[in-house]
mmCIF file of C-alpha atoms and ligand atoms in Angstrom:
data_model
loop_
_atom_site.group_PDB
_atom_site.id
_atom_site.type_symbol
_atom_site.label_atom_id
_atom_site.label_comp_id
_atom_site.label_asym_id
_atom_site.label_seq_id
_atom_site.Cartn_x
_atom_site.Cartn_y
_atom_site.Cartn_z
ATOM 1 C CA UNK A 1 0.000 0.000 0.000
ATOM 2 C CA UNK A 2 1.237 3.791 -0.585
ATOM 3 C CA UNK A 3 2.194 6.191 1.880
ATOM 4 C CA UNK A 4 0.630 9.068 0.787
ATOM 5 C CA UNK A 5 -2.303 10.107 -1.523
ATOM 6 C CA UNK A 6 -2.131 13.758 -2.259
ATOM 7 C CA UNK A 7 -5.444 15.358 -3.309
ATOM 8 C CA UNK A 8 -4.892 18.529 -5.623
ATOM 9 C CA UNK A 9 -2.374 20.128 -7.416
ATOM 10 C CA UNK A 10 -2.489 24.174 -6.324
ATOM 11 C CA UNK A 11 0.685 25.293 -4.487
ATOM 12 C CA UNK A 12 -0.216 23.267 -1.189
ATOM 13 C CA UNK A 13 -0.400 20.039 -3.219
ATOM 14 C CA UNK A 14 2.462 20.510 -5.237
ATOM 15 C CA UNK A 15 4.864 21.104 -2.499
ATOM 16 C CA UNK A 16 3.674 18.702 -0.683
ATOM 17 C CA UNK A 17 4.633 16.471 -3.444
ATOM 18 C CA UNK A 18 8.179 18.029 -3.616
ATOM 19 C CA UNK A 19 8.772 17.261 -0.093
ATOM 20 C CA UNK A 20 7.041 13.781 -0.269
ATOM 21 C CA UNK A 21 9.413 12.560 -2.774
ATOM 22 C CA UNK A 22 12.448 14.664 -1.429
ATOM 23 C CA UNK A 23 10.991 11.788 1.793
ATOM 24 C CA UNK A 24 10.983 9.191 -0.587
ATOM 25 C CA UNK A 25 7.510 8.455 0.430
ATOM 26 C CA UNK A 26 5.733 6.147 -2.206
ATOM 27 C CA UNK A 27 2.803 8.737 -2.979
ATOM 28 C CA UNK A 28 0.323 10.128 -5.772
ATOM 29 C CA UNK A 29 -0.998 13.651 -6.368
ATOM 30 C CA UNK A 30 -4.177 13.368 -7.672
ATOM 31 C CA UNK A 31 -5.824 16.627 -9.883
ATOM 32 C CA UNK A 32 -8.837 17.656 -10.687
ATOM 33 C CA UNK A 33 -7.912 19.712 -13.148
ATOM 34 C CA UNK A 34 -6.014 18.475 -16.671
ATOM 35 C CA UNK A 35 -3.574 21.838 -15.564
ATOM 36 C CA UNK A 36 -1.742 21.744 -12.189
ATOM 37 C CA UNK A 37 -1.227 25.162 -10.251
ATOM 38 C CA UNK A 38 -4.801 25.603 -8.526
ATOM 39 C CA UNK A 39 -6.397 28.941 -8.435
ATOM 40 C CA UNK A 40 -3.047 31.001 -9.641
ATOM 41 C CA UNK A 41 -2.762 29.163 -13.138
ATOM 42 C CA UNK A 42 -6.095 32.210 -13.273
ATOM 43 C CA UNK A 43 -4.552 34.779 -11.173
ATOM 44 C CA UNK A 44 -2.373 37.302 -13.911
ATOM 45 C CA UNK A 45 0.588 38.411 -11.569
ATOM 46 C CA UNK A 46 1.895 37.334 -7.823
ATOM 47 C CA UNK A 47 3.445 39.641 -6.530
ATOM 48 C CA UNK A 48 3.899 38.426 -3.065
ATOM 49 C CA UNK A 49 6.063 35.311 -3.692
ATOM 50 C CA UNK A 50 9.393 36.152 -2.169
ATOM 51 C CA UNK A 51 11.985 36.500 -4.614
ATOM 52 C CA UNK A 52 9.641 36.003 -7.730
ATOM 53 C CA UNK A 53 8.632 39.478 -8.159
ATOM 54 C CA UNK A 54 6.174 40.364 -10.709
ATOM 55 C CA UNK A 55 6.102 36.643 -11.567
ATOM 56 C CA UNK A 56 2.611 35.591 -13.873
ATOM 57 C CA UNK A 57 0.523 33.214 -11.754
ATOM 58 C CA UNK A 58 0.295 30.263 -14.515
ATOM 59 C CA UNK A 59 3.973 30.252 -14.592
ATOM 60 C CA UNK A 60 4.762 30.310 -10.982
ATOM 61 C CA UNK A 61 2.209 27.250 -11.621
ATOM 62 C CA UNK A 62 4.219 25.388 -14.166
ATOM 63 C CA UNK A 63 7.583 26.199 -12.170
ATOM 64 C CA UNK A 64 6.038 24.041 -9.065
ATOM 65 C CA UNK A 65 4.463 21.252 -11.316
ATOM 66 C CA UNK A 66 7.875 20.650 -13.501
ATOM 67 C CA UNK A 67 10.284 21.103 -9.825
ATOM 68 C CA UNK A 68 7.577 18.355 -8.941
ATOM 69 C CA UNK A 69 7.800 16.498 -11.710
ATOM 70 C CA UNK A 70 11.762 16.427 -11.819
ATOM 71 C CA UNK A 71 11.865 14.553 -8.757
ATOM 72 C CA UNK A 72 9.717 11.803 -10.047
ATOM 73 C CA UNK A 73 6.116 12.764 -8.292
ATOM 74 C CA UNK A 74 3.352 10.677 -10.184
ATOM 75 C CA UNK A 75 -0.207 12.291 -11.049
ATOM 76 C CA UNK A 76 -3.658 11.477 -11.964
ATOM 77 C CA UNK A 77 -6.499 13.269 -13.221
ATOM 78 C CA UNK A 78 -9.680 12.594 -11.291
ATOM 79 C CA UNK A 79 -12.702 13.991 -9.473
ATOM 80 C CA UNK A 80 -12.378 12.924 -5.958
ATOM 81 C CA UNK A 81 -16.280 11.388 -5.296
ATOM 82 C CA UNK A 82 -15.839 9.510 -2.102
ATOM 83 C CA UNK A 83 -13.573 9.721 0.940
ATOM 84 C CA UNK A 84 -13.472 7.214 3.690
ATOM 85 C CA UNK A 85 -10.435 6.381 5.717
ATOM 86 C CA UNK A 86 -10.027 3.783 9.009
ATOM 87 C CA UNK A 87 -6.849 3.676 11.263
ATOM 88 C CA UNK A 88 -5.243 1.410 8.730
ATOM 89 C CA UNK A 89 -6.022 3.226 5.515
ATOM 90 C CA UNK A 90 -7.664 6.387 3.533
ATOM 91 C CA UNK A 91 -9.757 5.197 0.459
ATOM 92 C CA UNK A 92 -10.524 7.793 -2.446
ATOM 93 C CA UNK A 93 -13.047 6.944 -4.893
ATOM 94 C CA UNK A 94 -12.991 9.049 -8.261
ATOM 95 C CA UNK A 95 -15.844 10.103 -11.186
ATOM 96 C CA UNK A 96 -13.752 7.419 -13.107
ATOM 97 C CA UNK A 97 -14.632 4.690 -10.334
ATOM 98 C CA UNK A 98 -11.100 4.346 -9.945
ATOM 99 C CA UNK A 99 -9.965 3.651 -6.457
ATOM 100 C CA UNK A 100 -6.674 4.744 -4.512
ATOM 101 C CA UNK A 101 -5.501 3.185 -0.942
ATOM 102 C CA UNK A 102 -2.495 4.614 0.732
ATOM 103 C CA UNK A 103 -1.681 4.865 4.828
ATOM 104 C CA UNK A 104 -2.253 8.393 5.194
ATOM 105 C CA UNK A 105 -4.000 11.430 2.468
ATOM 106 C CA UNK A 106 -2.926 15.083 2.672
ATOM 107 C CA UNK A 107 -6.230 17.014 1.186
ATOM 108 C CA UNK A 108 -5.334 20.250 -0.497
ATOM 109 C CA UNK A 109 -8.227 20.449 -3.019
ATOM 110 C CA UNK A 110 -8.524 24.272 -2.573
ATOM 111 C CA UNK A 111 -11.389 26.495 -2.706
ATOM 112 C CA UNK A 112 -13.880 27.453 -5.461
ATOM 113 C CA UNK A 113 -15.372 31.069 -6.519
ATOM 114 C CA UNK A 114 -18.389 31.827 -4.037
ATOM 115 C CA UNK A 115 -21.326 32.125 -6.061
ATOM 116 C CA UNK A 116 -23.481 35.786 -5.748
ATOM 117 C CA UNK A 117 -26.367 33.411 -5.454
ATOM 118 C CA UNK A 118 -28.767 36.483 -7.097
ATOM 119 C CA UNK A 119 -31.431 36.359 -10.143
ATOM 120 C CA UNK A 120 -29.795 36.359 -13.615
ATOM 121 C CA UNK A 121 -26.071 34.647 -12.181
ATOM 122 C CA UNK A 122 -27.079 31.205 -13.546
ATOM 123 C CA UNK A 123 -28.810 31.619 -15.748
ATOM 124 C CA UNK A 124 -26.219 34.239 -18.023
ATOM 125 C CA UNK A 125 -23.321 32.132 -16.489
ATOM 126 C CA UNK A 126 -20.962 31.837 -19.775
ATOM 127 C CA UNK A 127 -23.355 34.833 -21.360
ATOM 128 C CA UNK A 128 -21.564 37.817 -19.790
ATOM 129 C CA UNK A 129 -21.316 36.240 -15.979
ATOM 130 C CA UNK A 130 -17.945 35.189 -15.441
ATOM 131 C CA UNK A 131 -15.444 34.340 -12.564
ATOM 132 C CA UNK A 132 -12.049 34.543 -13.767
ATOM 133 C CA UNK A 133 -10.950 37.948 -15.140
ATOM 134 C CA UNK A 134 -8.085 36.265 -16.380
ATOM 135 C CA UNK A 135 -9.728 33.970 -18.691
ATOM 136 C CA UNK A 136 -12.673 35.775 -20.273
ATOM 137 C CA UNK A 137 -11.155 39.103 -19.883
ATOM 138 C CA UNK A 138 -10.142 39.752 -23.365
ATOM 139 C CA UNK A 139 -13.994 39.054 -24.682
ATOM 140 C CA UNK A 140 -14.473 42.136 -23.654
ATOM 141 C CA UNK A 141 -12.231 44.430 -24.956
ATOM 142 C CA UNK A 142 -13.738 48.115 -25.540
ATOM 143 C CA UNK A 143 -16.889 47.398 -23.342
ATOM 144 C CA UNK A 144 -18.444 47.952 -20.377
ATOM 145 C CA UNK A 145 -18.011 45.117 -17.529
ATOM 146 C CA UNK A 146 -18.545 45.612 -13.053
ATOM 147 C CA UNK A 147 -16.317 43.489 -10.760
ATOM 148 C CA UNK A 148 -18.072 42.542 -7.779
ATOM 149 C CA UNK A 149 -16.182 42.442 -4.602
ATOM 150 C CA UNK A 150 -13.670 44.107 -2.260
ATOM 151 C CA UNK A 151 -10.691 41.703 -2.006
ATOM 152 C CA UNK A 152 -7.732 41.286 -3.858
ATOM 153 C CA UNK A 153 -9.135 39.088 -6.773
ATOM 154 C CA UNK A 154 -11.659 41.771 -6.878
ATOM 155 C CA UNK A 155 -9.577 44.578 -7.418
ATOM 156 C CA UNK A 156 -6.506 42.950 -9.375
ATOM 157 C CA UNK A 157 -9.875 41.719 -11.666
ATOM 158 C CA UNK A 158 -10.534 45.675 -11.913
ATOM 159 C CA UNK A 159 -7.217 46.968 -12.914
ATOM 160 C CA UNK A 160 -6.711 44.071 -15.244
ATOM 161 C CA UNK A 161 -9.929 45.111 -16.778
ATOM 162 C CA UNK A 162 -9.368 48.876 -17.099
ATOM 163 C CA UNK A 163 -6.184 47.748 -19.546
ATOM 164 C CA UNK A 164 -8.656 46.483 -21.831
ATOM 165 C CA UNK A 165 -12.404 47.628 -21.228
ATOM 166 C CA UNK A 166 -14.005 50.922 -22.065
ATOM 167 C CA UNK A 167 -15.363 51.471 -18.422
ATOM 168 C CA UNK A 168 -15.169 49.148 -15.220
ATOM 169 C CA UNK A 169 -17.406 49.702 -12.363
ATOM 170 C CA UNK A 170 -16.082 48.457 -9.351
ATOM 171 C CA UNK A 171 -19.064 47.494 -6.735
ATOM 172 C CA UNK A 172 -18.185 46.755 -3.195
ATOM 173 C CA UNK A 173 -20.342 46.084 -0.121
ATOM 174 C CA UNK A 174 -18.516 48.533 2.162
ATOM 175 C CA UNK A 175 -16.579 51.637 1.576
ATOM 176 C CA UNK A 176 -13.310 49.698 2.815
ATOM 177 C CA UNK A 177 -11.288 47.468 0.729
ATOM 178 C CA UNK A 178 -9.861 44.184 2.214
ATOM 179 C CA UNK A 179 -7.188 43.871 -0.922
ATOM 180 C CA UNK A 180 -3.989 45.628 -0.505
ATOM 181 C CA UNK A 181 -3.797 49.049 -0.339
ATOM 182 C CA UNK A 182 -1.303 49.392 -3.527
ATOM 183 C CA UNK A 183 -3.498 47.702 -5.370
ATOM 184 C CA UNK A 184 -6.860 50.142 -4.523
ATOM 185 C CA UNK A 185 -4.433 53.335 -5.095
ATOM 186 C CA UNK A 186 -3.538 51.810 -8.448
ATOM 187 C CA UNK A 187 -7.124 51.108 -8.925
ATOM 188 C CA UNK A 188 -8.074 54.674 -7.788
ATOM 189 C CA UNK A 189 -5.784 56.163 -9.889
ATOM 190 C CA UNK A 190 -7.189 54.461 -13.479
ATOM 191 C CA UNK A 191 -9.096 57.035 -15.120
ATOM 192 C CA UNK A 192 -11.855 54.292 -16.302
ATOM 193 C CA UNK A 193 -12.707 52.233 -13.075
ATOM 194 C CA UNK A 194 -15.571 53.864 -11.272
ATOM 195 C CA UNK A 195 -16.103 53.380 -7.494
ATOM 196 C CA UNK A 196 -19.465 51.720 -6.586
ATOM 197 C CA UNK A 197 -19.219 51.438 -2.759
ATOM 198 C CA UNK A 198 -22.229 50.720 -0.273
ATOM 199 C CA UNK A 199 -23.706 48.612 -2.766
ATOM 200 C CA UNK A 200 -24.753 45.345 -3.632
ATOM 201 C CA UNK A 201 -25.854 43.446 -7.125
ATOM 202 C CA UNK A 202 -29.050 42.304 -6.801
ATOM 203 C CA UNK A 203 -29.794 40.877 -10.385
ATOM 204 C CA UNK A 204 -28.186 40.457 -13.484
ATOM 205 C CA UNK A 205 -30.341 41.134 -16.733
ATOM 206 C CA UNK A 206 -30.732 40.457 -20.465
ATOM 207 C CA UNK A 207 -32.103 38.298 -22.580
ATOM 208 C CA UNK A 208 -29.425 35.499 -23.960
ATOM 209 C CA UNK A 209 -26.845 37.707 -22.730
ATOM 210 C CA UNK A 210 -25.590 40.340 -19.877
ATOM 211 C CA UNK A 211 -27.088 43.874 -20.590
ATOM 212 C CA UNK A 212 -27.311 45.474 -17.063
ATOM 213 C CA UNK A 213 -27.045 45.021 -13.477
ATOM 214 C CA UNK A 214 -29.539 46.321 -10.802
ATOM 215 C CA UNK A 215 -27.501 47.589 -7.874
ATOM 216 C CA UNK A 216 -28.418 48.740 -4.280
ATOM 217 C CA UNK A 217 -27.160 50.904 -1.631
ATOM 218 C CA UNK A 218 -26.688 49.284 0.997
ATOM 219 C CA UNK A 219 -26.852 52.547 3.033
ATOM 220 C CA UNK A 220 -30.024 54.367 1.033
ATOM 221 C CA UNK A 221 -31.321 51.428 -0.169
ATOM 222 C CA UNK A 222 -31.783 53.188 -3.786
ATOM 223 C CA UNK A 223 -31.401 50.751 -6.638
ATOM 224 C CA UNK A 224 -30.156 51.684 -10.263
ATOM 225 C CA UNK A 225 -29.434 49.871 -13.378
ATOM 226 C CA UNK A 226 -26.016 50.039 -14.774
ATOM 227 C CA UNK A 227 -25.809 49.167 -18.528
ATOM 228 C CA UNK A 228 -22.659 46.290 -18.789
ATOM 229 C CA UNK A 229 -21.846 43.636 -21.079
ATOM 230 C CA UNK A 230 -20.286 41.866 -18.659
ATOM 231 C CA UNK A 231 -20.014 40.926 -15.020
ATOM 232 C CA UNK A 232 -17.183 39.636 -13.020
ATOM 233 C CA UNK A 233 -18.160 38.521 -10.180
ATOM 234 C CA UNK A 234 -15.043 37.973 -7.263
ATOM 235 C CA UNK A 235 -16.789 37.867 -3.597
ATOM 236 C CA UNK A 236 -14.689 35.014 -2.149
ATOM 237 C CA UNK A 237 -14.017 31.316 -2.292
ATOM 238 C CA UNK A 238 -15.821 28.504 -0.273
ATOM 239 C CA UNK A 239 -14.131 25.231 0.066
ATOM 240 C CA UNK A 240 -14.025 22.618 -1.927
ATOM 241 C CA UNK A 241 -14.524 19.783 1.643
ATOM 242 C CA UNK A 242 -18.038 18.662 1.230
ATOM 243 C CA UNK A 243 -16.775 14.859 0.244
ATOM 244 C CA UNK A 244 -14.711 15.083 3.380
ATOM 245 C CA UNK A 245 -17.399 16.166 5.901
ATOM 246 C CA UNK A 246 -17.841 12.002 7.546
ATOM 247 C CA UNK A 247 -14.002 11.588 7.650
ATOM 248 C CA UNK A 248 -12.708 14.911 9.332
ATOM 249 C CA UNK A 249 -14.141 17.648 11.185
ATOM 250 C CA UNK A 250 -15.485 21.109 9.608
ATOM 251 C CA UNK A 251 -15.623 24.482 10.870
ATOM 252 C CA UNK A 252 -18.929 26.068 10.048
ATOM 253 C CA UNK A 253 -17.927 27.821 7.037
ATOM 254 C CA UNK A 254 -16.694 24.250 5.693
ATOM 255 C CA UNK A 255 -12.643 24.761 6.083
ATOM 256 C CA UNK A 256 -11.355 21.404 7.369
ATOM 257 C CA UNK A 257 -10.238 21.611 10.832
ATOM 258 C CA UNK A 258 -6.517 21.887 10.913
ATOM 259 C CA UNK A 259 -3.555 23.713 12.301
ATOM 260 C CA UNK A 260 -0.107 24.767 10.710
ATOM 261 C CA UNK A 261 1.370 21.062 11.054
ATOM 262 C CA UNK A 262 -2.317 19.994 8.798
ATOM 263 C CA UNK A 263 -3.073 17.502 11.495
ATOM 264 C CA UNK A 264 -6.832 17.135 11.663
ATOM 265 C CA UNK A 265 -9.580 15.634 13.723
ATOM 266 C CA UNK A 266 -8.090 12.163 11.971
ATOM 267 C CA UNK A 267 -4.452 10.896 12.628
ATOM 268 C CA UNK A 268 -3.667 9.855 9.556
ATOM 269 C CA UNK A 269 -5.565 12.672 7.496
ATOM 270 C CA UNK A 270 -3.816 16.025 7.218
ATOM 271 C CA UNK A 271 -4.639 19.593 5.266
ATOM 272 C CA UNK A 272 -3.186 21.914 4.022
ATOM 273 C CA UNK A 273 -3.397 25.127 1.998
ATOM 274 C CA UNK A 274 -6.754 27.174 1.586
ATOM 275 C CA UNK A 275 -9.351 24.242 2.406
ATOM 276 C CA UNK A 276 -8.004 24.036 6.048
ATOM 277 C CA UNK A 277 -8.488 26.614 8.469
ATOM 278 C CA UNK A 278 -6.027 29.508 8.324
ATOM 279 C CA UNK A 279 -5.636 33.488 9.027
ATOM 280 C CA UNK A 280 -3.798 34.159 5.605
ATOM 281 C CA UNK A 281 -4.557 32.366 2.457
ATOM 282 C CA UNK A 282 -1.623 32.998 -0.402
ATOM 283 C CA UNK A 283 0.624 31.187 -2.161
ATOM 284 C CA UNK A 284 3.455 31.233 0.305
ATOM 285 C CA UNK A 285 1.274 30.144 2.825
ATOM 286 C CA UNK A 286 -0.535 26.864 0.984
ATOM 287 C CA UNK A 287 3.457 26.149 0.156
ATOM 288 C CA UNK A 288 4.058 26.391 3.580
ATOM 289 C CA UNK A 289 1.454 24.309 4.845
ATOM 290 C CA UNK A 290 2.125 21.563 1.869
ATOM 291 C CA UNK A 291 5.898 21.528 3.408
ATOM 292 C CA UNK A 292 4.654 20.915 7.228
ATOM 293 C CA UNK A 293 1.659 18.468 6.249
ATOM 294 C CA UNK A 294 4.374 16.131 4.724
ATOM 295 C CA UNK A 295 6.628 16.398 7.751
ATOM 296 C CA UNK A 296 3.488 15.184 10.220
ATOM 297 C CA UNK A 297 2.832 12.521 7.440
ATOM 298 C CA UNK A 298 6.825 11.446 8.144
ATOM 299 C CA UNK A 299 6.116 11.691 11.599
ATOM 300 C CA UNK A 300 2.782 9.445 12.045
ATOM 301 C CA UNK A 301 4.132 6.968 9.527
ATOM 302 C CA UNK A 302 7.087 6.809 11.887
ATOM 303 C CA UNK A 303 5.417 6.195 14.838
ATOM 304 C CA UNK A 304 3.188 3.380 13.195
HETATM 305 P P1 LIG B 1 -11.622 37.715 -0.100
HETATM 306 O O1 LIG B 1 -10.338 38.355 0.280
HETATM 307 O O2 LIG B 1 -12.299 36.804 0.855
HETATM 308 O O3 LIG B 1 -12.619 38.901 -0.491
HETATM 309 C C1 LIG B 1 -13.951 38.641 -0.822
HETATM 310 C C2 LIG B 1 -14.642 39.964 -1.019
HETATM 311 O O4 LIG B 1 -15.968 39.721 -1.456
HETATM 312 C C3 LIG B 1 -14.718 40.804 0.258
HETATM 313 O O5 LIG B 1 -14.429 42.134 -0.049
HETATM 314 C C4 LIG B 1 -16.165 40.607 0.693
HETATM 315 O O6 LIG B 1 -16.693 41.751 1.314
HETATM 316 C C5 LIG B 1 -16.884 40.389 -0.609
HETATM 317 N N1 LIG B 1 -18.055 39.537 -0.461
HETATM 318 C C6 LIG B 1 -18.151 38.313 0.109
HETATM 319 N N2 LIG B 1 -19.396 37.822 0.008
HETATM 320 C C7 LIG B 1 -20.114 38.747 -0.646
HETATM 321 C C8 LIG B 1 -21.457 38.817 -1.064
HETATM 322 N N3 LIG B 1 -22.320 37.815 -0.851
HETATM 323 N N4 LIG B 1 -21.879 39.925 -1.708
HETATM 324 C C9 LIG B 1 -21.016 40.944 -1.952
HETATM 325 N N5 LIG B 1 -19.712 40.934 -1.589
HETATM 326 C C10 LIG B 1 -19.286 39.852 -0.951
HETATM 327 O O7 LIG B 1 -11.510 36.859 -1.443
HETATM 328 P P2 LIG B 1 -10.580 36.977 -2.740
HETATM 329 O O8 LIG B 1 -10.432 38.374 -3.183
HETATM 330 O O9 LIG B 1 -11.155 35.976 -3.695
HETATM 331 O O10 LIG B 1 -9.168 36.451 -2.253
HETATM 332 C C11 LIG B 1 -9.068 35.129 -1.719
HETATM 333 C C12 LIG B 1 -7.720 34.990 -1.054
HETATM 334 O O11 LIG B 1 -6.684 34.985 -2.035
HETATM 335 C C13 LIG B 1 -7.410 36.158 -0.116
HETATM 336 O O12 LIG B 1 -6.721 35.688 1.013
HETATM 337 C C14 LIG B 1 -6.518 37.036 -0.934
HETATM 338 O O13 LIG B 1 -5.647 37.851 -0.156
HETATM 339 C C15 LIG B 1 -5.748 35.997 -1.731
HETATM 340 N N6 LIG B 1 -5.220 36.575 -2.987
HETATM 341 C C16 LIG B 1 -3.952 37.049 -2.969
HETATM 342 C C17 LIG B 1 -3.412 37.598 -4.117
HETATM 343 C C18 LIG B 1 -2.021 38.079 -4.094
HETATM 344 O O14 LIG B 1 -1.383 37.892 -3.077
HETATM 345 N N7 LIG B 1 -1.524 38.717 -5.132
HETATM 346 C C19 LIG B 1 -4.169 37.698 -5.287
HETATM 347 C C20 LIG B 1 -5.460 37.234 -5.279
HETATM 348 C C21 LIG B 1 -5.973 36.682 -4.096
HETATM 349 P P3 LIG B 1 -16.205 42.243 2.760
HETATM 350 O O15 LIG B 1 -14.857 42.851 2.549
HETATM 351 O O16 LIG B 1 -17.249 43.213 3.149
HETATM 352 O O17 LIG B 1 -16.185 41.011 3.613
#
């Protein structure tokens, strides 16, 4: 039987994998995704990774899947459907029906964009409703497009935008930004992103495809349309644990229960990187935790 199953392939998963086989633990990374790198292969500059200044997020992707790669890690591509574990073994069932056994799993499957959950999101989901600036970004050169949120994703999304679209409106719940305050100045600054603070989206129209947005403040409670052709939406992730919820214990937003070492409410279960419970989720932090959750693997397989 394997040591180690890894589950995902963002920066917590990947370094995990470079200090599993630096352990020469027999282990496998398993992906969701057909492209390693998590949630930065969308993000268009880090800028926060020491020593990697202004380095593009899919590349700072690739550089962790080939250093992982070089030192022999395996991978497979698979939906993770079931998860079951006992004190002998962790079980993972995939879409494929394939199952993997190994003594011990480190989950680092991430977190996925937090729906608006308003009328029109579904529905023009693909028509003008996107999440990832990044990747549908350039359909939308010359128009008009709204980023909804107040974090970094949110505002990075914005002065991505502003490079490319005719107007951005950038609509935020509060009149304080939780991104980094370089980033608002810069975002301040651009002559074509307009401030929408106090106020919330509360649909998203058209017919087949995004036309406007109705928006309300918060503080007046007047609503308005705004005319876009496109909506970003960037309020947050939620984690991507609900196949783990019989194995390991969940705080109430869903993060797996876990401290810096990744142990969790099961001894031979660990997590690491933004599905466990944390005060900072970056990149230098999920690489941290990948790093530490291998080390407590080390240590439990030792003390078996
Ligand atoms: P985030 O920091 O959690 O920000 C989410 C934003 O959405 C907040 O401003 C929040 O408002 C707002 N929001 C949440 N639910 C909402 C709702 N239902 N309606 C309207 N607004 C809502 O999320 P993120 O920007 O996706 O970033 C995720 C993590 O990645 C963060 O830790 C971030 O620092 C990190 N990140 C880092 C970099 C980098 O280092 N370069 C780049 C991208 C992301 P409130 O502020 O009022 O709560």
């Amino acid at each position: 039987m394997r040591d180690l199953i890894i589950i995902g392939s963002g920066p917590a998963g990947l370094t995990a994998a470079i200090y599993a086989k630096r352990a020469e633990l027999d282990c496998i990374v398993i992906e969701k995704e057909a492209i390693s790198g998590g949630q930065i292969i969308n993000t268009t500059e880090i800028d926060n990774y020491p020593g990697l200044y202004h380095m593009g997020g899919f590349d700072l992707g690739m550089k962790f899947r080939e250093h992982a790669d070089a030192l022999g890690a395996e991978f497979v591509e698979g939906n993770v459907v079931e998860f079951s574990r006992t004190d002998e073994k962790v079980t993972v069932k995939l879409e494929s029906g394939e199952v993997y056994e190994a003594k011990t799993a480190i989950i680092a499957g991430g977190a996925k964009h937090r729906p608006l959950s308003v009328p029109g999101e579904d529905r023009l989901r693909g028509a003008g409703v996107s999440y990832c600036a990044t990747c549908d970004g350039a359909f939308f050169k010359k128009k008009i497009t709204a980023v909804n949120g107040g974090g970094d994703v949110a505002v990075e999304d914005a002065l991505f935008l502003s490079r490319l679209c005719e107007k951005v409106y950038l609509i935020h719940r509060r009149d304080e930004f939780r991104a980094a305050k370089t980033i608002v100045t810069a975002a301040k600054a651009a002559h074509n992103i307009e401030f929408v603070l106090d106020s919330v989206i509360t649909e998203i129209k058209g017919e087949n495809k995004t036309e406007a947005i109705s928006v309300k403040n918060v503080k007046t409670g007047e609503t308005k349309d705004l005319a876009v052709d496109g909506v970003f939406i960037a309020v947050g992730m939620l984690p991507e644990s609900e196949v783990y919820k019989d194995a390991v214990k969940l705080d109430e937003k869903g993060y797996i229960i876990a401290d810096e070492t990744g142990k969790t409410s099961a001894p031979n279960v660990f997590a690491a990187g933004d599905i466990r419970t944390k005060a900072l989720r970056q990149v230098v932090t999920a690489a941290a935790d990948g790093a530490n959750a291998v080390t407590s693997v080390e240590n439990y397989l030792h003390s078996l």
